[in-house]
Short mmCIF file of C-alpha atoms in Angstrom, two decimals:
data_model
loop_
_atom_site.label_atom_id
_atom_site.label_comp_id
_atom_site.label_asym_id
_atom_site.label_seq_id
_atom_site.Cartn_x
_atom_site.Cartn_y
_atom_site.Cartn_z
CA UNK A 1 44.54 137.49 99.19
CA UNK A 2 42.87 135.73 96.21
CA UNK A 3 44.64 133.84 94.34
CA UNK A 4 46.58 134.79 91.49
CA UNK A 5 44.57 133.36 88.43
CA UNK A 6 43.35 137.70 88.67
CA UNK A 7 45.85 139.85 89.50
CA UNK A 8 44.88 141.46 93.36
CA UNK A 9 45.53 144.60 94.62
CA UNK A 10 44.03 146.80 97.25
CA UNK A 11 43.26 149.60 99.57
CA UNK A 12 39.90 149.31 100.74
CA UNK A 13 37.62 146.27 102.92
CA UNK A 14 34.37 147.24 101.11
CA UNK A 15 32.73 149.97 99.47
CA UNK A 16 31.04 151.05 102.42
CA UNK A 17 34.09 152.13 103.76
CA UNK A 18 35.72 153.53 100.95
CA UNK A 19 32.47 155.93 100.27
CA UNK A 20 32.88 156.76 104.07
CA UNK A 21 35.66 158.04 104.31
CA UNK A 22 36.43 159.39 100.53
CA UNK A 23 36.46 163.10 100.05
CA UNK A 24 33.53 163.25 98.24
CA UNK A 25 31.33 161.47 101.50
CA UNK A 26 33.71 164.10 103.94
CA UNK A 27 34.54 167.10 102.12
CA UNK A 28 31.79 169.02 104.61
CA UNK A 29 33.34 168.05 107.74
CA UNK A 30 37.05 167.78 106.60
CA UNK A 31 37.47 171.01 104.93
CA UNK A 32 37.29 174.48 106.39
CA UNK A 33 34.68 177.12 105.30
CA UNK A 34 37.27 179.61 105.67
CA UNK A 35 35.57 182.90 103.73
CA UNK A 36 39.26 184.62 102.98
CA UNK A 37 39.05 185.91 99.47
CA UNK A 38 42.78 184.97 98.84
CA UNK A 39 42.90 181.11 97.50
CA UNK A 40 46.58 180.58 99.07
CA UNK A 41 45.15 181.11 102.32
CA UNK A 42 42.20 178.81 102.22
CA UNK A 43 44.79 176.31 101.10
CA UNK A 44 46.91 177.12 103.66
CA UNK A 45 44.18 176.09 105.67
CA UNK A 46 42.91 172.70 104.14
CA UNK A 47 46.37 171.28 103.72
CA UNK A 48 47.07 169.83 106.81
CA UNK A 49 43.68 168.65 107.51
CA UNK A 50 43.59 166.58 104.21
CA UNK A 51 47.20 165.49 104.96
CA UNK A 52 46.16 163.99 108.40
CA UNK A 53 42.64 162.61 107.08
CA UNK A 54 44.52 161.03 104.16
CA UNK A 55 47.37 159.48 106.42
CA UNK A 56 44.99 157.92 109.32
CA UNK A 57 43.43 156.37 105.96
CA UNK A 58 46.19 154.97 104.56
CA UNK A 59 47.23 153.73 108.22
CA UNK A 60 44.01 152.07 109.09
CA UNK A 61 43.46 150.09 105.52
CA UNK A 62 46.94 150.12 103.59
CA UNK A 63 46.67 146.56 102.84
CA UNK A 64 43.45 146.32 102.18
CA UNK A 65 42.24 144.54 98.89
CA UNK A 66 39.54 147.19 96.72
CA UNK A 67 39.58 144.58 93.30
CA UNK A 68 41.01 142.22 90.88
CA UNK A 69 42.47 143.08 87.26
CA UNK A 70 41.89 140.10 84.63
CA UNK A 71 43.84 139.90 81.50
CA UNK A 72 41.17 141.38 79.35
CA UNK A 73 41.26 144.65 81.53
CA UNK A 74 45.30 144.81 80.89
CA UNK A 75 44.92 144.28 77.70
CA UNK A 76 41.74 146.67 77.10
CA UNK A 77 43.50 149.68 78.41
CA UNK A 78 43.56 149.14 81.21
CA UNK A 79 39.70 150.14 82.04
CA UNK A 80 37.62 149.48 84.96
CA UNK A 81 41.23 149.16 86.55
CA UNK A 82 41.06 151.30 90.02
CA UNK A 83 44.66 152.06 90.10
CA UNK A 84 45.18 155.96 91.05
CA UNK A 85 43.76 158.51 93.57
CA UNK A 86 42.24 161.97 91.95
CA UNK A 87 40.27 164.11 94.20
CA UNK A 88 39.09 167.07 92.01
CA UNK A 89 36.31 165.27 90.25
CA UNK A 90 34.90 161.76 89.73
CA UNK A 91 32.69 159.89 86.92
CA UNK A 92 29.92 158.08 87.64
CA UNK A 93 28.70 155.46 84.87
CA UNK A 94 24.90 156.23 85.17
CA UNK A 95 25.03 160.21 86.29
CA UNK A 96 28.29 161.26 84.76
CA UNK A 97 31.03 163.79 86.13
CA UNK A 98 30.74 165.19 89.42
CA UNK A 99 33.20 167.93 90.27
CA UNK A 100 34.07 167.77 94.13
CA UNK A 101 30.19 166.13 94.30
CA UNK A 102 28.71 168.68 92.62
CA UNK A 103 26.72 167.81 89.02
CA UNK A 104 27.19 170.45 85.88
CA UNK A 105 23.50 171.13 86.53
CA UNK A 106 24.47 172.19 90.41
CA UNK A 107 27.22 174.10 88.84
CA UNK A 108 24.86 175.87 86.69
CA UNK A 109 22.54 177.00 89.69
CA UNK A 110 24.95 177.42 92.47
CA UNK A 111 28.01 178.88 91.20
CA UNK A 112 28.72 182.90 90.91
CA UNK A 113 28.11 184.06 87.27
CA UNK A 114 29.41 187.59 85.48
CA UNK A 115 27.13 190.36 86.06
CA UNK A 116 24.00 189.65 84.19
CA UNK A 117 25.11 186.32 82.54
CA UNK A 118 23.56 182.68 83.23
CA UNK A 119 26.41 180.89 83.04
CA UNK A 120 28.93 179.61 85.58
CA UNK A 121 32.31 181.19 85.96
CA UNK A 122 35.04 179.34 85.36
CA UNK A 123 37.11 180.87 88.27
CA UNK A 124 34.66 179.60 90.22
CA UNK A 125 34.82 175.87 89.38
CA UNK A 126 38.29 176.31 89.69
CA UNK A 127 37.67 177.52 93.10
CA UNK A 128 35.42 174.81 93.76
CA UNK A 129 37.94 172.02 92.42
CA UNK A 130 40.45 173.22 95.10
CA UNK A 131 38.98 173.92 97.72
CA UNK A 132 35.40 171.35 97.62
CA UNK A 133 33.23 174.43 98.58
CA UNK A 134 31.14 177.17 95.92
CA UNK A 135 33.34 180.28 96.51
CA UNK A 136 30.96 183.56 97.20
CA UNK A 137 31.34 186.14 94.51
CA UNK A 138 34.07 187.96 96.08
CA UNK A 139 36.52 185.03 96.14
CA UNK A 140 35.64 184.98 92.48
CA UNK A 141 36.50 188.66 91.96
CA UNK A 142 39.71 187.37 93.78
CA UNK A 143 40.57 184.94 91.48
CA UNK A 144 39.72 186.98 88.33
CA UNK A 145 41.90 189.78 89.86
CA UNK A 146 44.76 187.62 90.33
CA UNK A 147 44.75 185.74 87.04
CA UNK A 148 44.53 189.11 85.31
CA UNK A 149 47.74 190.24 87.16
CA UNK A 150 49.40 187.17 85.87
CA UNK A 151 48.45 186.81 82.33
CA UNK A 152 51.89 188.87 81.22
CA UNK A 153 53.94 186.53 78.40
CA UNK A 154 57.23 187.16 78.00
CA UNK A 155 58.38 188.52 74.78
CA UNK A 156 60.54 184.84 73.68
CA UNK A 157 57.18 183.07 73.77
CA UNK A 158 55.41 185.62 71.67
CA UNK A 159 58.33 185.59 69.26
CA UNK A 160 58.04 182.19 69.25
CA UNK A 161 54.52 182.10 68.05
CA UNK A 162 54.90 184.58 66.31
CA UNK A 163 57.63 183.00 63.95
CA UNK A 164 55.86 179.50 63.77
CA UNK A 165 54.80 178.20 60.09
CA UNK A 166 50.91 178.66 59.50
CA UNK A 167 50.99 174.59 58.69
CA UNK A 168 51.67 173.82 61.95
CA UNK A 169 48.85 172.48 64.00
CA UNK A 170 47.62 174.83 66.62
CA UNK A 171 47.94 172.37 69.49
CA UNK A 172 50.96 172.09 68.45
CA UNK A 173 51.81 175.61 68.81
CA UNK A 174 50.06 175.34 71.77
CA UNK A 175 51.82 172.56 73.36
CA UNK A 176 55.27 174.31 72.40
CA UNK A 177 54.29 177.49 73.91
CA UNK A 178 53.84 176.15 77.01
CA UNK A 179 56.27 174.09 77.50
CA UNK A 180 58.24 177.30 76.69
CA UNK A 181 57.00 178.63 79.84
CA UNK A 182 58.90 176.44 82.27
CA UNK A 183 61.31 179.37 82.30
CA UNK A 184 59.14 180.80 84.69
CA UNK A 185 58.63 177.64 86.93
CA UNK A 186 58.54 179.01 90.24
CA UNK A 187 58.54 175.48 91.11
CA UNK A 188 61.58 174.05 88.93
CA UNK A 189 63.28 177.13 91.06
CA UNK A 190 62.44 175.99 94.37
CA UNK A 191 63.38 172.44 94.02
CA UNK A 192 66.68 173.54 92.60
CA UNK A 193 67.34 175.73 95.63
CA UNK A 194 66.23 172.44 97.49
CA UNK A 195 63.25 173.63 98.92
CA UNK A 196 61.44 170.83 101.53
CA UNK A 197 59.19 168.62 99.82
CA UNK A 198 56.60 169.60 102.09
CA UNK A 199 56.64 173.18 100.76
CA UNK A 200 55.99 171.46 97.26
CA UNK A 201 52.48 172.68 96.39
CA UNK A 202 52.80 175.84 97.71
CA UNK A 203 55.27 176.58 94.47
CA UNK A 204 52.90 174.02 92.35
CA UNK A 205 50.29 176.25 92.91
CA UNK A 206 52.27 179.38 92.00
CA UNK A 207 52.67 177.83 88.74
CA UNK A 208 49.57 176.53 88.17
CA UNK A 209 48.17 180.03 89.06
CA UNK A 210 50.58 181.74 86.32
CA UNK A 211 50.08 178.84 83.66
CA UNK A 212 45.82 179.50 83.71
CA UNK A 213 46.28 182.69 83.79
CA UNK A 214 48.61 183.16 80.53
CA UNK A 215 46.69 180.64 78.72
CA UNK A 216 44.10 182.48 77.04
CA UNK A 217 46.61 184.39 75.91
CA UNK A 218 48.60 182.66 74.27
CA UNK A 219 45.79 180.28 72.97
CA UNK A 220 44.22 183.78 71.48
CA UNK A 221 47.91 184.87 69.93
CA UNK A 222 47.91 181.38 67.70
CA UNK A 223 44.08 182.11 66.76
CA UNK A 224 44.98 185.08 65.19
CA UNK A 225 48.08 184.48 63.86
CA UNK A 226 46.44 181.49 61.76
CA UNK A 227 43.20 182.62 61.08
CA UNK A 228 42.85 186.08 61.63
CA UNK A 229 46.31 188.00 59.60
CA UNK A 230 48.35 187.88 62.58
CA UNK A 231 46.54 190.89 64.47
CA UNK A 232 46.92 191.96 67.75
CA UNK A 233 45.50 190.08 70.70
CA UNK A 234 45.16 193.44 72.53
CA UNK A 235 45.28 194.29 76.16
CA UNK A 236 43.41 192.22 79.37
CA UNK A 237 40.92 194.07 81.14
CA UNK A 238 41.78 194.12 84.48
CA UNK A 239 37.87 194.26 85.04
CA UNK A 240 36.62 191.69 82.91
CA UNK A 241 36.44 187.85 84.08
CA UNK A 242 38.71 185.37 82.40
CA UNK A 243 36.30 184.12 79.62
CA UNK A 244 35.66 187.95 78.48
CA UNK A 245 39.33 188.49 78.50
CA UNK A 246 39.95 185.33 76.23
CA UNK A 247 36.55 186.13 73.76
CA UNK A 248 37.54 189.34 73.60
CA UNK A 249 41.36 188.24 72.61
CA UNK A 250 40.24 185.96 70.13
CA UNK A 251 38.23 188.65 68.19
CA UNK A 252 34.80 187.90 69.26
CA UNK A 253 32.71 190.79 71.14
CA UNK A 254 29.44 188.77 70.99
CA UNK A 255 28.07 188.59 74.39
CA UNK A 256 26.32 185.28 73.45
CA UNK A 257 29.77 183.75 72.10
CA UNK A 258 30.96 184.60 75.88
CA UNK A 259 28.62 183.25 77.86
CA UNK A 260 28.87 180.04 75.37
CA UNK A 261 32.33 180.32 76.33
CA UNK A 262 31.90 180.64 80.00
CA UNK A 263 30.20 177.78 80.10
CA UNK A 264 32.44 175.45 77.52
CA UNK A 265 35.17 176.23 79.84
CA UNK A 266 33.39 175.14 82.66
CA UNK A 267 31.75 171.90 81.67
CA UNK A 268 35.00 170.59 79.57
CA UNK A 269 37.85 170.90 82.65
CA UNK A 270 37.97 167.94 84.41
CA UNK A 271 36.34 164.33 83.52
CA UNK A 272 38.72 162.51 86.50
CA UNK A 273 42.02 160.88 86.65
CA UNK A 274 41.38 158.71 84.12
CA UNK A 275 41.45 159.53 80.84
CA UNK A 276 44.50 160.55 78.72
CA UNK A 277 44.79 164.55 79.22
CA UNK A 278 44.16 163.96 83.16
CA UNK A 279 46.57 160.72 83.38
CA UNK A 280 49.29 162.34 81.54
CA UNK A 281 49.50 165.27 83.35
CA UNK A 282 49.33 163.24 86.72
CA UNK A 283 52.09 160.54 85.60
CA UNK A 284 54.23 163.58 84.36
CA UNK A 285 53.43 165.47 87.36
CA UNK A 286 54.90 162.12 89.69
CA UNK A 287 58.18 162.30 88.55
CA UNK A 288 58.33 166.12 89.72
CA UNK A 289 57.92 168.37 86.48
CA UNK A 290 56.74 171.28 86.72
CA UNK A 291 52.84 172.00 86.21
CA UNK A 292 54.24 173.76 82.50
CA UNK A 293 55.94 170.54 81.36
CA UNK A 294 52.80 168.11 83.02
CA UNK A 295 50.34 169.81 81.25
CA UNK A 296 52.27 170.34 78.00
CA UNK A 297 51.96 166.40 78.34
CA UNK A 298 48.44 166.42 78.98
CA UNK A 299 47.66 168.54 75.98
CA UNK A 300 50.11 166.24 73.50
CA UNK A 301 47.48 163.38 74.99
CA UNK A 302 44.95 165.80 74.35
CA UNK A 303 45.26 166.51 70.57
CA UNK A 304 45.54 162.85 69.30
CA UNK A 305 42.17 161.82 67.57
CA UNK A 306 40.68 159.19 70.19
CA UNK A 307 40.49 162.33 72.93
CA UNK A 308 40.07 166.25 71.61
CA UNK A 309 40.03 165.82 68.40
CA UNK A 310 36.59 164.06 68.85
CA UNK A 311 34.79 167.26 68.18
CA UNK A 312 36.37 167.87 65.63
CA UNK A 313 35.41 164.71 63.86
CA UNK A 314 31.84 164.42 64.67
CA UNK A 315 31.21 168.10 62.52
CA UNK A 316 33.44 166.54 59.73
CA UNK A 317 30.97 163.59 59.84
CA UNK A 318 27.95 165.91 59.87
CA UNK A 319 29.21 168.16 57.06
CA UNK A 320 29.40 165.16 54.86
CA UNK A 321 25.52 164.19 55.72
CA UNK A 322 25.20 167.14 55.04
CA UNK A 323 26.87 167.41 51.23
CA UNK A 324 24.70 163.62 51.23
CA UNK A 325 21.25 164.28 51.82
CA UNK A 326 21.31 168.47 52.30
CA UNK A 327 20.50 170.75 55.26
CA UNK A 328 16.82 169.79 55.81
CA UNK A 329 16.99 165.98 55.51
CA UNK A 330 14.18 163.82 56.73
CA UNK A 331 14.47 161.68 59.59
CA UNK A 332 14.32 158.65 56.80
CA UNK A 333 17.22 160.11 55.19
CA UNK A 334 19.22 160.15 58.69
CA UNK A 335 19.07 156.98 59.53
CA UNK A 336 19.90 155.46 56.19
CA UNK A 337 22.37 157.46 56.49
CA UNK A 338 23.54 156.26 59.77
CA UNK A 339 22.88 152.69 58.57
CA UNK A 340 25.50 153.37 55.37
CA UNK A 341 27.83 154.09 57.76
CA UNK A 342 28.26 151.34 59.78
CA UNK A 343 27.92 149.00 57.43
CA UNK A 344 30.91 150.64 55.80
CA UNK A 345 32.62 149.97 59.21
CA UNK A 346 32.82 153.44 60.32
CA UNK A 347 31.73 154.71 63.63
CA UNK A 348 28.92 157.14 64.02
CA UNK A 349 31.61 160.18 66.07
CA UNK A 350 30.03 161.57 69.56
CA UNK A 351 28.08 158.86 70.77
CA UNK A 352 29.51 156.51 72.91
CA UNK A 353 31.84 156.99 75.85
CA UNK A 354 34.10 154.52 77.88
CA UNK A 355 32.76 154.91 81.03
CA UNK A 356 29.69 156.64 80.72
CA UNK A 357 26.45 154.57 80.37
CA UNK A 358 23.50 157.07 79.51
CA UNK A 359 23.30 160.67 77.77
CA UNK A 360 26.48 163.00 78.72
CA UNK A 361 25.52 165.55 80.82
CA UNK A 362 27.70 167.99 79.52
CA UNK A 363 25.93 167.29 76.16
CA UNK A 364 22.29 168.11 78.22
CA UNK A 365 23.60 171.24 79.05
CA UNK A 366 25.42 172.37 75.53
CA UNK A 367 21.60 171.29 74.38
CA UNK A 368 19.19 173.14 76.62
CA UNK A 369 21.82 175.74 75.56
CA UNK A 370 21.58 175.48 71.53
CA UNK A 371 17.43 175.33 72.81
CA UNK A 372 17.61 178.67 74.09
CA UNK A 373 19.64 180.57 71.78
CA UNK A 374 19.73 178.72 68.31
CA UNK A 375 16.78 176.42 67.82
CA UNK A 376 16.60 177.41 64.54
CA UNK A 377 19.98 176.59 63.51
CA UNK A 378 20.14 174.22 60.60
CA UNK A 379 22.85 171.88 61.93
CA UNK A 380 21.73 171.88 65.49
CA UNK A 381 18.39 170.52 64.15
CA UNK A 382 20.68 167.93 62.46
CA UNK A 383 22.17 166.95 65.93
CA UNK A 384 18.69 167.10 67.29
CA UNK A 385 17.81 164.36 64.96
CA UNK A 386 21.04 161.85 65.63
CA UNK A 387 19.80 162.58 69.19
CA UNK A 388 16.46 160.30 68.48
CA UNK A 389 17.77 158.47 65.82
CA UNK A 390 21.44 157.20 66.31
CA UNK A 391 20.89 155.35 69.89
CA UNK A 392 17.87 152.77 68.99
CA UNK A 393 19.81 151.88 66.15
CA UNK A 394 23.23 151.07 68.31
CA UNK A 395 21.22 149.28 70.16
CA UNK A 396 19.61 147.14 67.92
CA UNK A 397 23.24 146.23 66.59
CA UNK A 398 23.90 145.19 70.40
CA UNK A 399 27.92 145.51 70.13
CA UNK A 400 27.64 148.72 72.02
CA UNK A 401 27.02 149.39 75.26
CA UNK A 402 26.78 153.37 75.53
CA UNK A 403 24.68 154.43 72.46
CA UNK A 404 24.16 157.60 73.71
CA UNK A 405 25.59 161.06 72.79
CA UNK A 406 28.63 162.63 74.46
CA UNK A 407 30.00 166.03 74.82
CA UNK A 408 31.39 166.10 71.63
CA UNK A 409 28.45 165.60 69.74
CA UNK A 410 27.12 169.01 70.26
CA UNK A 411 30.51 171.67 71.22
CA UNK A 412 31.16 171.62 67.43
CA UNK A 413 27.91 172.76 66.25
CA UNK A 414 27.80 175.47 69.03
CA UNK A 415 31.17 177.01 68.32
CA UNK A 416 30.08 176.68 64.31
CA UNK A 417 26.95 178.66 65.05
CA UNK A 418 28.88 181.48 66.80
CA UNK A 419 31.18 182.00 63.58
CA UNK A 420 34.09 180.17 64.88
CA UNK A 421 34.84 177.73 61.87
CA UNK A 422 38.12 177.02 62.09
CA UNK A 423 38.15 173.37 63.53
CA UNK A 424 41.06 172.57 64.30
CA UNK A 425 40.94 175.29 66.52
CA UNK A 426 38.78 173.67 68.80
CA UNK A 427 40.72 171.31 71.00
CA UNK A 428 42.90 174.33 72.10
CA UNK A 429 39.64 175.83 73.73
CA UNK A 430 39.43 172.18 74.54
CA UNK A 431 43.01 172.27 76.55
CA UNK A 432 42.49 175.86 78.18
CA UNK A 433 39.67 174.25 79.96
CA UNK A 434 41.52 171.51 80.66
CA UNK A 435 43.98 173.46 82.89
CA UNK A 436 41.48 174.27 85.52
CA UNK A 437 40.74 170.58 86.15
CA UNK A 438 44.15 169.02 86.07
CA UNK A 439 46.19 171.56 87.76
CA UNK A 440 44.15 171.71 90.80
CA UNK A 441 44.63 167.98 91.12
CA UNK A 442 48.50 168.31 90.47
CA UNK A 443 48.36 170.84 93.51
CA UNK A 444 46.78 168.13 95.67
CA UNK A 445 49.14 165.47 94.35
CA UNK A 446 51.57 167.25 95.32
CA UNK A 447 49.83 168.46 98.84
CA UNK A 448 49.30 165.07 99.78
CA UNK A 449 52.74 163.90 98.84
CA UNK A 450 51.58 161.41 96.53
CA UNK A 451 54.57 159.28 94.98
CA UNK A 452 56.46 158.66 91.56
CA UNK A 453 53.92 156.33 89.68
CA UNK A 454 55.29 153.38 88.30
CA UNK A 455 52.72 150.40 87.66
CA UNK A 456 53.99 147.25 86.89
CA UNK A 457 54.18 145.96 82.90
CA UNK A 458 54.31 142.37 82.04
CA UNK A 459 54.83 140.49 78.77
CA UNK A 460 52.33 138.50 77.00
CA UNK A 461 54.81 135.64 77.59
CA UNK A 462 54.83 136.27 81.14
CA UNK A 463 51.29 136.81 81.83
CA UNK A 464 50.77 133.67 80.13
CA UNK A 465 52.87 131.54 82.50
CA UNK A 466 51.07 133.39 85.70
CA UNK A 467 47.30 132.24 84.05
CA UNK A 468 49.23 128.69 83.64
CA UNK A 469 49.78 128.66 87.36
CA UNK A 470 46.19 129.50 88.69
CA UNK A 471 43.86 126.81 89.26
CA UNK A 472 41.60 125.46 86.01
CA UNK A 473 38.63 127.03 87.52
CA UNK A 474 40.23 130.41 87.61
CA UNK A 475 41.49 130.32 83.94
CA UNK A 476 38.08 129.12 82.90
CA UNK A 477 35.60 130.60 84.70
CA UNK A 478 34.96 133.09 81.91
CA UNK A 479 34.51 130.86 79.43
CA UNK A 480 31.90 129.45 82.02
#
C-alpha cells in the first residue's frame, strides 16, 4: 500500500488482469447462449454462472490495489474515481459508450429492427443489456409481447395525473407518477413477506419488467394533458413494438417520428454507472428500494440542468442565434457569434462531455440520421455549422479538453423537426430511455448481491491534516 499523501484503494494487480477477467473480455464464454424466448429463463440461466465468476474474482484479488484518489478528484466530483461496479455498459474516453461491448454503430447493424424499419429496437438493447448477447427476433417479439401485457396503470395514478396543475414540470409529473407505482412493487412485497435475499432479483426484475412497460404510458398521459387538451392516450396495440405504442400514445402517427424514436430510445439508455441518473438509481437501489422508488431517484437526478435538461438548453441557445443573425447565417456570422458568447462567460451547450474525449457517438448517429431524412432542415444546417466551427475555436482557448459535440447537441433539433416543440418535454423521452439501461443493472446489482453503498466523506479540515502527514514529496509533487 502507497502511502497516504493519495488516498489508496483497490481491487485489481494491473489492468491486464482486470480486462481479463471483466465481463466485457468474458461475456462469450461466461454466459449461456440459451435461445428460450422467455427473458426470466435465460436469467435463470446466467445467474449462477455470473455469481460464481464474480465470487472466484473477488476471492482471488479482494485486496488488490486498482488506483489512487488525490484531493483534486474529491473535490472535482469525484471523477476519474473508479469506485463502483456496473456491468450493463461502459464509456470509453476515445470511442465512447459500449453497451455489453457492443458500439451504437454495432447496435445499428446487428440488432432486430420492426418490420421494414432501420432502426434498432429498443427491446432488443434491453435484451442485450441483460443478458450480453443480440436476442434473435423472436426473443424480441417476446419482450414486446410481455411489456404490452404489462403496460395496464391503475386508475389512482391516472387520477393523479390527471388532477396535476398544467405549471408543473413534466418530470415532475413524471417523477411523482412513478414513484406512485411502488404500490405495485412486487419486490417491496416479497421482502416484506421475508423472501431470501438470494431470490432478490427475481422480484427486481418483475418490477423492472412492469415499470418499462407502463412508462410510455404514463409519459404519453402528461404529454397530452399539457400540450395536447388533455385527450386520450388510447389503447396499446398488442401488435405493435414498444416505440409504436408510445408514438402512437403521444399523438404522432408519422412513421419517420417512430423510427426517430426507436432509435432515441436506444442510443440515450445507458451511458454507465457513472453519471447522475445511473448513480442515483444504483445508490438508491443499495439500500433495497424498490426499482419504482430507485429510478424515481434517477429521474429527480435526471431533470436538473447539468444532466437532461442539456438538450433542452442547447435549442434555447440556438433559437437565440437564431433571433441574432437569422436562419441562413454565414459561417462568419457563427463564429462571431460563438466568440460573443464566451467572452460573455457563457458556455457554448452540447459540446463538451466529462469523460468523453472526441465526437459523441450517439451524436454521429442522430447526424447520419438528420443526413438522411432532413438535410434540408434550416436548424440542422445550423448544427451542421457549430459542428465545423465550435471545436477549433475551444481549442484555440485551450481551457477545454473535449471540444467536441455531444448527444445533446443534435436530439433537440431532431425532435423540433418532427413537430414536437414542446421542450421541456424532452427529458421525459430522455428518462423512458433511461429505464432500459439502469434497471437492467439494478437486476444485476441485485443478482450479484452487491452491498449497501456507503463511501467514506471527509472534511476539508480533516483532509487537510491527512495531506499534513504524507511526506513533502507527496504533497508537492503536483506542484512539481
Amino acid at each position: 500500500m502507497t502511502p497516504t499523501g493519495k488516498i489508496i484503494y483497490g481491487l485489481a494487480s494491473s489492468l491486464k488482469t482486470v480486462r481479463s477477467l471483466s465481463l466485457y473480455g468474458c461475456q462469450q464464454k461466461c454466459f449461456c447462449s440459451s435461445q428460450s424466448t422467455n427473458l426470466k429463463e435465460v436469467l435463470d440461466e446466467l445467474v449462477p454462472r455470473e455469481q460464481k465468476r464474480v465470487a472466484e474474482f473477488k476471492k482471488q484479488y479482494s485486496d488488490t490495489v486498482i488506483g489512487n484518489v488525490t484531493v483534486d478528484m474529491i473535490y472535482g466530483g469525484m471523477r476519474g474515481i473508479k469506485g463502483m461496479v456496473y456491468e450493463t455498459s461502459v464509456l470509453d474516453a476515445q470511442e465512447g459508450i459500449r453497451f455489453r461491448g457492443k458500439t451504437i454503430e454495432d447496435c445499428q447493424k446487428e440488432l432486430p429492427k420492426a418490420k421494414g424499419g432501420e432502426q434498432p429496437l429498443p427491446e432488443g438493447l434491453f435484451w442485450l443489456l441483460v443478458t450480453s448477447k443480440v436476442p434473435t427476433q423472436q426473443q424480441v417479439e417476446w419482450l414486446t409481447r410481455e411489456w404490452n401485457n404489462r403496460a395496464h396503470i391503475p386508475q389512482h395514478v391516472v387520477t393523479m395525473l390527471n388532477n396535476f396543475p398544467n405549471q408543473l414540470h413534466p418530470m415532475s409529473q413524471f417523477s411523482a407518477a412513478i414513484t406512485v407505482l411502488n404500490l405495485e412493487s412486487k419486490f417491496a412485497k416479497a421482502y416484506s413477506d421475508n423472501v431470501h435475499k438470494s431470490k432478490y432479483w427475481e422480484y427486481i426484475y418483475e418490477d423492472s419488467m412492469d415499470l418499462i412497460a407502463k412508462l410510455p404510458t404514463v409519459a404519453a398521459i402528461i404529454y397530452r394533458n399539457l400540450y395536447r387538451d388533455g385527450t386520450a392516450v388510447g389503447a396499446i396495440d398488442s401488435k405493435k413494438d414498444w416505440s409504436w405504442n408510445f408514438s402512437s400514445m403521444l399523438g404522432y402517427d408519422n412513421k419517420q417520428f417512430t423510427e426517430l424514436l426507436r432509435l432515441y430510445l436506444t442510443i440515450h439508455s445507458d451511458h454507465e454507472g457513472g453519471n447522475v441518473s445511473a448513480h442515483a438509481s444504483h445508490l438508491v437501489g443499495s439500500a433495497l428500494s424498490d426499482p419504482y422508488l430507485s429510478f424515481a431517484a434517477a429521474m429527480n437526478g435526471l431533470a436538473g440542468p447539468l444532466h437532461g435538461l442539456a438538450n433542452q438548453e442547447v435549442l434555447i441557445w440556438i433559437t437565440k442565434l437564431i433571433e441574432k443573425i437569422g436562419e441562413n447565417p454565414t459561417d462568419d456570422q457563427v463564429k462571431q457569434y460563438i466568440l460573443d458568447t464566451l467572452k460573455a462567460g457563457v458556455v457554448v451547450p452540447g459540446f463538451g462531455h466529462a469523460v468523453l474525449r472526441k465526437t459523441d457517438p450517439r451524436y454521429t448517429c442522430q447526424r447520419d440520421f438528420a443526413l438522411k431524412h432532413l438535410p434540408n432542415d434550416s436548424m440542422f444546417k445550423i448544427v451542421s455549422q457549430l459542428y465545423k466551427i465550435v471545436p477549433p475555436i475551444l481549442l484555440e482557448g485551450g481551457k477545454v479538453k473535449n471540444p467536441w459535440p455531444n448527444v445533446d447537441a443534435h436530439s433537440g433539433v431532431l425532435l423540433q423537426h418532427h413537430g414536437m416543440k414542446e421542450m421541456n418535454y424532452y427529458t421525459v423521452l430522455f428518462g423512458v430511455s433511461r429505464a432500459l439501461g439502469v434497471l437492467a443493472q439494478m437486476i444485476w446489482s441485485r443478482a450479484l448481491g452487491f452491498p449497501l453503498e456507503r463511501p467514506k466523506s471527509m472534511s476539508t479540515d480533516g483532509l487537510m491534516q491527512l495531506v499534513k502527514k504524507q511526506p513533502a514529496q507527496q504533497t508537492q509533487a503536483k506542484a512539481a
